[in-house]
Coordinates of C-alpha atoms and ligand atoms in Angstrom, one line a residue:
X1 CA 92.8 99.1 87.3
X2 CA 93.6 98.4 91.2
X3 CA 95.9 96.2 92.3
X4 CA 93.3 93.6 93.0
X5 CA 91.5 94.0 89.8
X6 CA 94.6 93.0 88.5
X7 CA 95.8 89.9 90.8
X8 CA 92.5 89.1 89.2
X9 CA 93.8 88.8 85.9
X10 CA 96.7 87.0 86.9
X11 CA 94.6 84.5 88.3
X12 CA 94.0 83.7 84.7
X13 CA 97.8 82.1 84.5
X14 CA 98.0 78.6 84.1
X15 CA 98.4 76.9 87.5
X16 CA 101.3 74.2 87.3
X17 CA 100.6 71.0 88.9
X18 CA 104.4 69.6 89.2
X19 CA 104.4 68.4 92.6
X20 CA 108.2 69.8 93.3
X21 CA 106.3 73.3 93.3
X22 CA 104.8 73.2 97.3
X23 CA 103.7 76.3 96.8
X24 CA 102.5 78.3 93.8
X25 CA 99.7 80.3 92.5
X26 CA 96.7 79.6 93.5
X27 CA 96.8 80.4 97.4
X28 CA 98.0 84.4 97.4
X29 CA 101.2 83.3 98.8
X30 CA 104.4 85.7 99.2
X31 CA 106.4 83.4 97.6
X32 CA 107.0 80.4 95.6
X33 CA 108.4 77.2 96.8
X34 CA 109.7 74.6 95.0
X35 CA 111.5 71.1 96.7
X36 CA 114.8 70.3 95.7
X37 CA 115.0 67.6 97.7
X38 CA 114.3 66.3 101.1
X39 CA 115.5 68.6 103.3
X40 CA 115.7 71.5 101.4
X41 CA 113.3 73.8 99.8
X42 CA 113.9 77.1 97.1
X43 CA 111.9 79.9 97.7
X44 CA 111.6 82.8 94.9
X45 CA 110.0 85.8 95.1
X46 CA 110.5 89.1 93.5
X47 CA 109.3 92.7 94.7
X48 CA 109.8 96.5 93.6
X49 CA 107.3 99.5 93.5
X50 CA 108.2 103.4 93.2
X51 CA 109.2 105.9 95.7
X52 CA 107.1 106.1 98.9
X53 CA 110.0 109.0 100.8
X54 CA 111.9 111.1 99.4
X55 CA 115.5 110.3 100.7
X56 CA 117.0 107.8 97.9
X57 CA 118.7 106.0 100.2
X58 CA 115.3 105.4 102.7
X59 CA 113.7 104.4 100.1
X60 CA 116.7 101.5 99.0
X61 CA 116.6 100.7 102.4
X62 CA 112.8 100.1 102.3
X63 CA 112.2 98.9 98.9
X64 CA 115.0 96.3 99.4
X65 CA 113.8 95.1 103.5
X66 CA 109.9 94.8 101.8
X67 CA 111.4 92.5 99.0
X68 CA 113.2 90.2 101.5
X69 CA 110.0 90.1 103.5
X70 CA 108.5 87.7 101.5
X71 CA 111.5 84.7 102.0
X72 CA 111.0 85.7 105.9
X73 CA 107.1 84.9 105.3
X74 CA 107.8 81.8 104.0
X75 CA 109.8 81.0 107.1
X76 CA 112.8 80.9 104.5
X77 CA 116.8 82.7 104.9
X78 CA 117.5 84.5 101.6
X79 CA 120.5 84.0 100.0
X80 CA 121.1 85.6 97.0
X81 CA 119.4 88.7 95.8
X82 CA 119.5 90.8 91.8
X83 CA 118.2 94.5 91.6
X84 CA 115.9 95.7 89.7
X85 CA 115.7 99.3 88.3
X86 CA 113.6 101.5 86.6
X87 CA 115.5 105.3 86.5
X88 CA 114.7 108.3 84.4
X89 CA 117.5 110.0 82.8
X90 CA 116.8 113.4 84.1
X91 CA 117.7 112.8 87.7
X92 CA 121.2 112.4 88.9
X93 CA 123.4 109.7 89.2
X94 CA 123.9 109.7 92.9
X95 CA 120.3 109.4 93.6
X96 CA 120.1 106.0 91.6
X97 CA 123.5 105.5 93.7
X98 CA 121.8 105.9 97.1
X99 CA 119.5 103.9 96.2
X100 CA 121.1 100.7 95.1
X101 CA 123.7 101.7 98.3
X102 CA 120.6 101.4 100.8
X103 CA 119.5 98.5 99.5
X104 CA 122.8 96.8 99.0
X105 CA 123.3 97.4 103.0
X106 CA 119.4 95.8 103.8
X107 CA 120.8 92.9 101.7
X108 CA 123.8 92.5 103.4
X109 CA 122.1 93.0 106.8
X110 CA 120.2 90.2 105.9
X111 CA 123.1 87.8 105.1
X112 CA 122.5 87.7 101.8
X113 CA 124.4 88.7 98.7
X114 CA 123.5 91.3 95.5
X115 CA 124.8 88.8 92.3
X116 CA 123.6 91.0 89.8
X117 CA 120.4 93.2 88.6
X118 CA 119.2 94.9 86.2
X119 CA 118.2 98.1 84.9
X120 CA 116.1 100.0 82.5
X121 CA 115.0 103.4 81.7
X122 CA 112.1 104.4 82.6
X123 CA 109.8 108.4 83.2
X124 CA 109.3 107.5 87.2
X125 CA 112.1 105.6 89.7
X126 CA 111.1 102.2 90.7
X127 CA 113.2 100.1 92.7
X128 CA 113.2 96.5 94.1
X129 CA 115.1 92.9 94.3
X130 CA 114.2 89.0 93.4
X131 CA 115.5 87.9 95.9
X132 CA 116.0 83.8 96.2
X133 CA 116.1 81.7 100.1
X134 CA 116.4 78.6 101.5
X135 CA 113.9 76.5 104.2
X136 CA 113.7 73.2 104.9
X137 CA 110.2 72.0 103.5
X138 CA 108.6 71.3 106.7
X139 CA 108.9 74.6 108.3
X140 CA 107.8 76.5 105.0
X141 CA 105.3 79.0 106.8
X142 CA 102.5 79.0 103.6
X143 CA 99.2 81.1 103.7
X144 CA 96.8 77.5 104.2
X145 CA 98.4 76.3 107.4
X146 CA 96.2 78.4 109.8
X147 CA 94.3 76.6 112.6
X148 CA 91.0 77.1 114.6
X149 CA 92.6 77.5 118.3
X150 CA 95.5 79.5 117.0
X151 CA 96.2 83.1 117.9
X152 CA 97.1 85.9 115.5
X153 CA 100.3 87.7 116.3
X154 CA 101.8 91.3 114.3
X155 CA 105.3 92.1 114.4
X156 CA 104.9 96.0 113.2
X157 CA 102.9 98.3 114.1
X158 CA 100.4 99.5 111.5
X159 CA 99.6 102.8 110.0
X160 CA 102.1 103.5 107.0
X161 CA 99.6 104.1 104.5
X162 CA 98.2 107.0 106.1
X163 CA 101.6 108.3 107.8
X164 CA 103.0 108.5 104.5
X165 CA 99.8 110.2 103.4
X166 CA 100.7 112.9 106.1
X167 CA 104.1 113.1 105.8
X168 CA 103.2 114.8 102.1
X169 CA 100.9 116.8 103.9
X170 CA 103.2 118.2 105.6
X171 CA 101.2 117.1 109.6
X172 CA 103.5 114.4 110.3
X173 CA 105.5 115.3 113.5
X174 CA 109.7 114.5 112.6
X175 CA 109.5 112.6 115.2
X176 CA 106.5 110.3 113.9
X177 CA 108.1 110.3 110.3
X178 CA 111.2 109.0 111.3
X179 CA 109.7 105.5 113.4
X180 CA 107.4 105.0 110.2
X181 CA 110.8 105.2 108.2
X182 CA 112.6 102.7 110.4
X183 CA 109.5 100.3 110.9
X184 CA 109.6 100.4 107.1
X185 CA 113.3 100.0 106.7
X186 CA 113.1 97.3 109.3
X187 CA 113.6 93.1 108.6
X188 CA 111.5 91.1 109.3
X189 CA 114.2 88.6 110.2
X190 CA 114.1 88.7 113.8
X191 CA 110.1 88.2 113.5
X192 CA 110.7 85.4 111.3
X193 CA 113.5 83.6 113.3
X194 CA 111.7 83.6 116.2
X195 CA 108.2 82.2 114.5
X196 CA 110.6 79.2 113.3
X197 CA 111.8 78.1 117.0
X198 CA 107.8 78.8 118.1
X199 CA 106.5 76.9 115.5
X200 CA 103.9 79.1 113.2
X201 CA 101.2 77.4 111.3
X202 CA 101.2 79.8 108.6
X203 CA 102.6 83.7 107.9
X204 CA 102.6 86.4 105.7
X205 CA 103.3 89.9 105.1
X206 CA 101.3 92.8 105.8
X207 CA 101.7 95.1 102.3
X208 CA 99.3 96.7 100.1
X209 CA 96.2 95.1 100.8
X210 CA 96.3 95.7 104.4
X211 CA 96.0 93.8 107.6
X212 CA 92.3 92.8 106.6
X213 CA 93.8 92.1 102.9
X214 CA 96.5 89.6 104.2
X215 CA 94.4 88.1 106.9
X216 CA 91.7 87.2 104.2
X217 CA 94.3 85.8 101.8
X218 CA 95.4 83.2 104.9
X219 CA 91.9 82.9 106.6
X220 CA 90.4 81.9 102.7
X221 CA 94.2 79.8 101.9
X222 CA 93.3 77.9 105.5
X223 CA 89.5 77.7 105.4
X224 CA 89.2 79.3 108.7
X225 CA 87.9 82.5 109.8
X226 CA 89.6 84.6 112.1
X227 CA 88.4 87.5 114.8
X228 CA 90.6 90.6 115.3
X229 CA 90.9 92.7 118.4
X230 CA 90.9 96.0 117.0
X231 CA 92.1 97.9 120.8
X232 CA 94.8 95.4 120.5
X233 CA 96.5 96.5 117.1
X234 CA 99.9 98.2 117.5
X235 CA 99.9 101.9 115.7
X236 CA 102.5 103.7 115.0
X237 CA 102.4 107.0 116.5
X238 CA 100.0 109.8 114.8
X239 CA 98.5 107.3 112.7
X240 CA 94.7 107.5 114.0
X241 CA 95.4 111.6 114.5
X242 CA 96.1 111.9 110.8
X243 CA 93.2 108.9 110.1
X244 CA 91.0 111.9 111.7
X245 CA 92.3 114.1 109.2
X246 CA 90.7 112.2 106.5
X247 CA 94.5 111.7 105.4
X248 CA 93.5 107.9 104.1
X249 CA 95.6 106.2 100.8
X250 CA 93.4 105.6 98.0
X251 CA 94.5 101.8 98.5
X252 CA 92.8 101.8 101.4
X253 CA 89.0 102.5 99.9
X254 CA 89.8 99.7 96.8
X255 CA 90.7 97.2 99.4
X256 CA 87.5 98.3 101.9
X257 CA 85.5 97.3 98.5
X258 CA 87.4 94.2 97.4
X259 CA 87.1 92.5 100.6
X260 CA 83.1 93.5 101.0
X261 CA 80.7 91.9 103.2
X262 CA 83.2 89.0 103.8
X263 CA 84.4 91.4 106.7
X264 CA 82.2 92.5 109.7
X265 CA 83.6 95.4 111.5
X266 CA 82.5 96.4 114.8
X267 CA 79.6 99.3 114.8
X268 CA 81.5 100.5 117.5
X269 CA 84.5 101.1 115.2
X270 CA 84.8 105.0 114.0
X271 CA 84.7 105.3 110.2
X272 CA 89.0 106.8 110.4
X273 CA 89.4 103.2 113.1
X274 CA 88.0 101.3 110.3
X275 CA 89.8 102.8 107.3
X276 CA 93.2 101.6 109.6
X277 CA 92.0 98.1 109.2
X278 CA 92.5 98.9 105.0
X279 CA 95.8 100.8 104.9
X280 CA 97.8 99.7 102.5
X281 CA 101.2 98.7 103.9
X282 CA 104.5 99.5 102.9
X283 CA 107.3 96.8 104.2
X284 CA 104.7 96.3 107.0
X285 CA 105.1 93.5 109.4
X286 CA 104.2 89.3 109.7
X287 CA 101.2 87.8 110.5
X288 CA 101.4 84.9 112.1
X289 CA 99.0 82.3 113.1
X290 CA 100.4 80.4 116.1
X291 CA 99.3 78.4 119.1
X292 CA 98.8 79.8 122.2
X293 CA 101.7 79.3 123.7
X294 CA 103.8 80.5 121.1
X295 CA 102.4 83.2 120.1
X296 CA 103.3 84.4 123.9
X297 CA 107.1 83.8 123.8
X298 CA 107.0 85.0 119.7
X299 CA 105.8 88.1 121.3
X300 CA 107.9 88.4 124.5
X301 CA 111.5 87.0 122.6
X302 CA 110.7 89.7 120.1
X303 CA 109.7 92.3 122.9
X304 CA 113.1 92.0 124.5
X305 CA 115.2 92.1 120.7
X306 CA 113.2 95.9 120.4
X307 CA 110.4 94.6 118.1
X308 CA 106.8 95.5 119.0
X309 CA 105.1 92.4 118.3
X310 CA 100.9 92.1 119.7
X311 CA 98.7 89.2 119.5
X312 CA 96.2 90.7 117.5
X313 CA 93.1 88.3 117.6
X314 CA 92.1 84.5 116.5
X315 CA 91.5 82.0 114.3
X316 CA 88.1 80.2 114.7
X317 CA 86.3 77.4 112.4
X318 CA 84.3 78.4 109.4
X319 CA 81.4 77.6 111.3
X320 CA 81.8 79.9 113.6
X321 CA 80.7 82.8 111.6
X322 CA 78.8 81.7 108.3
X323 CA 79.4 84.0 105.1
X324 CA 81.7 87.0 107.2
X325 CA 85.2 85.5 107.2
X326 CA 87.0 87.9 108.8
X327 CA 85.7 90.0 112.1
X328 CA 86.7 92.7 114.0
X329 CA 85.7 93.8 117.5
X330 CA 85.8 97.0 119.1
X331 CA 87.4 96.3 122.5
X332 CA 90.1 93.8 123.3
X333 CA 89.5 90.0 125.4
X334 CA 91.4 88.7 127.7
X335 CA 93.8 86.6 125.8
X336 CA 95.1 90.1 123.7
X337 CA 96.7 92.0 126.2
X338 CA 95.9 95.4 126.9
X339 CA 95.7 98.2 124.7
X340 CA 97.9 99.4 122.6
X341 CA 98.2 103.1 122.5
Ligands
CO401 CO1 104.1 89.4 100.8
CO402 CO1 105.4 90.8 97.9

């Protein structure tokens, strides 16, 4: 079953109505929400999947910065975070050790605390936090606050799925591998920090069900549609090389199906550009949808702090383009900058 086929199921869970819980179930949000009081809102999310690298430590690092993600898409700080481990006993100690040490140091890095975890035995490694955080209510950066007019801004580049893919191949440059690790291992705080003093309608994370994944979940949450500037995406390097190579996740045909003909893609677009658009993710970067204005200094603040941040495209009214929710164009407009690669 893919992952879809299974956030189907879990659709089946009884939604709770309590009007403390701002954000819940039934909008494919990164997080939950719940008001504890005027000025101040929980949010609680948990995360954890097996390894993607093979250096332990990476992979803490990673595994722990994808996990925080989620507070930092809710426009949230996390506070406190609790491990959780799945490790078979016939690997060594000190792997589980670099592990927990990488993700201890995201943690920290993220002004946060490790209060505890938890760990179990298991044949294959898996590793991840719950991680808890703090917003005030009115800033909470949910999947349904997206507005025709807006702009749609990236923080990371994309292309993980498929680097990854190629990095087991063995025809992933060192050089290539080791900016996929650190976009991976990166926060998403800076991203997120800078979204708050612009203002951001709504955000999330770009993970396993790709850019078009995400931007469905918020386009369907807000009841817009939204147009994507595919010569504006931000790649990281050797991704489309090794997207010639045919070196495309499995993740990335499930979503192409799931999301069917609720996406129009550009018949300019190569079949390997249009696999990109499915890749799943791994720690990937925020989506925003921002005004104009915003979205500008979003980018340009987060330009100068070292983070490669595009405007990637637009939101526009359901009426705009019928059944097709999502669509993607070949070649860039004005208001997207110039090309990214
Ligand atoms: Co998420
Ligand atoms: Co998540």
């Amino acid at each position: 079953m893919g992952p879809q086929a299974l956030s189907q199921v879990l659709r089946h869970i009884p939604v709770s109505h309590d009007p403390r819980l701002l954000v819940g179930l039934n909008t494919s949000d990164d997080a939950a929400v719940y008001q504890l009081n005027d000025g101040q809102a929980l949010i609680q999310t948990v995360d954890f999947f097996t390894p993607m690298v093979d250096d332990p430590y990476l992979y803490g690092q990673i595994a722990a910065a994808n996990a925080l993600s989620d507070i930092y898409a809710m426009g949230g700080k996390p506070l406190l975070a609790l491990n959780i481990v799945c490790f078979p006993d016939c690997l060594p100690h000190t792997v589980l050790e670099e592990i927990i040490r990488g993700g201890a140091e995201k943690v920290s890095e993220a002004g946060a605390i490790i209060a505890g975890g938890h760990t179990v035995r298991d044949a294959e490694p898996k590793y991840g936090l719950s991680v808890t955080g703090l917003a005030r209510p009115e800033q909470i950066t949910a999947n349904a606050g997206a507005m025709a007019g807006d702009l749609l801004v990236l923080t990371k580049p994309l292309g993980t799925g498929i680097i990854i893919n190629g990095v087991k191949a063995q025809l992933v440059s060192a050089r290539a591998a080791d900016e996929a690790a650190r976009t991976m291992a990166a926060l998403n705080r800076l991203a997120s920090e800078a979204m708050l003093r612009h203002g951001a309608g709504a955000c999330t994370d770009i993970t396993g069900f790709g850019l078009l994944g995400h931007a469905l979940e918020m386009a369907e949450a807000s009841g817009v549609a939204m147009e994507i500037d595919f010569a504006s995406l931000p790649l990281l390097p050797e991704t489309m090389e090794m997207a010639r190579l045919g070196l495309i996740p499995a993740g990335a045909y499930n979503n192409r199906e799931y999301l069917g003909d609720l996406v129009k893609l550009d018949e300019g677009l190569k079949p390997e550009e249009q696999m990109l658009l499915f890749d799943p993710q791994t720690s990937g970067g925020l989506l925003l949808s921002i005004a104009a204005s915003g979205a500008a200094k979003v980018v340009d603040e987060l330009a100068e702090q070292g983070v490669r941040a595009a405007v990637i495209g637009r939101v526009l009214g359901r009426e705009a383009t019928g059944r097709q929710v999502l669509k993607v164009k070949r070649y860039c407009s004005a208001s997207s900058g110039t090309p990214n690669r």
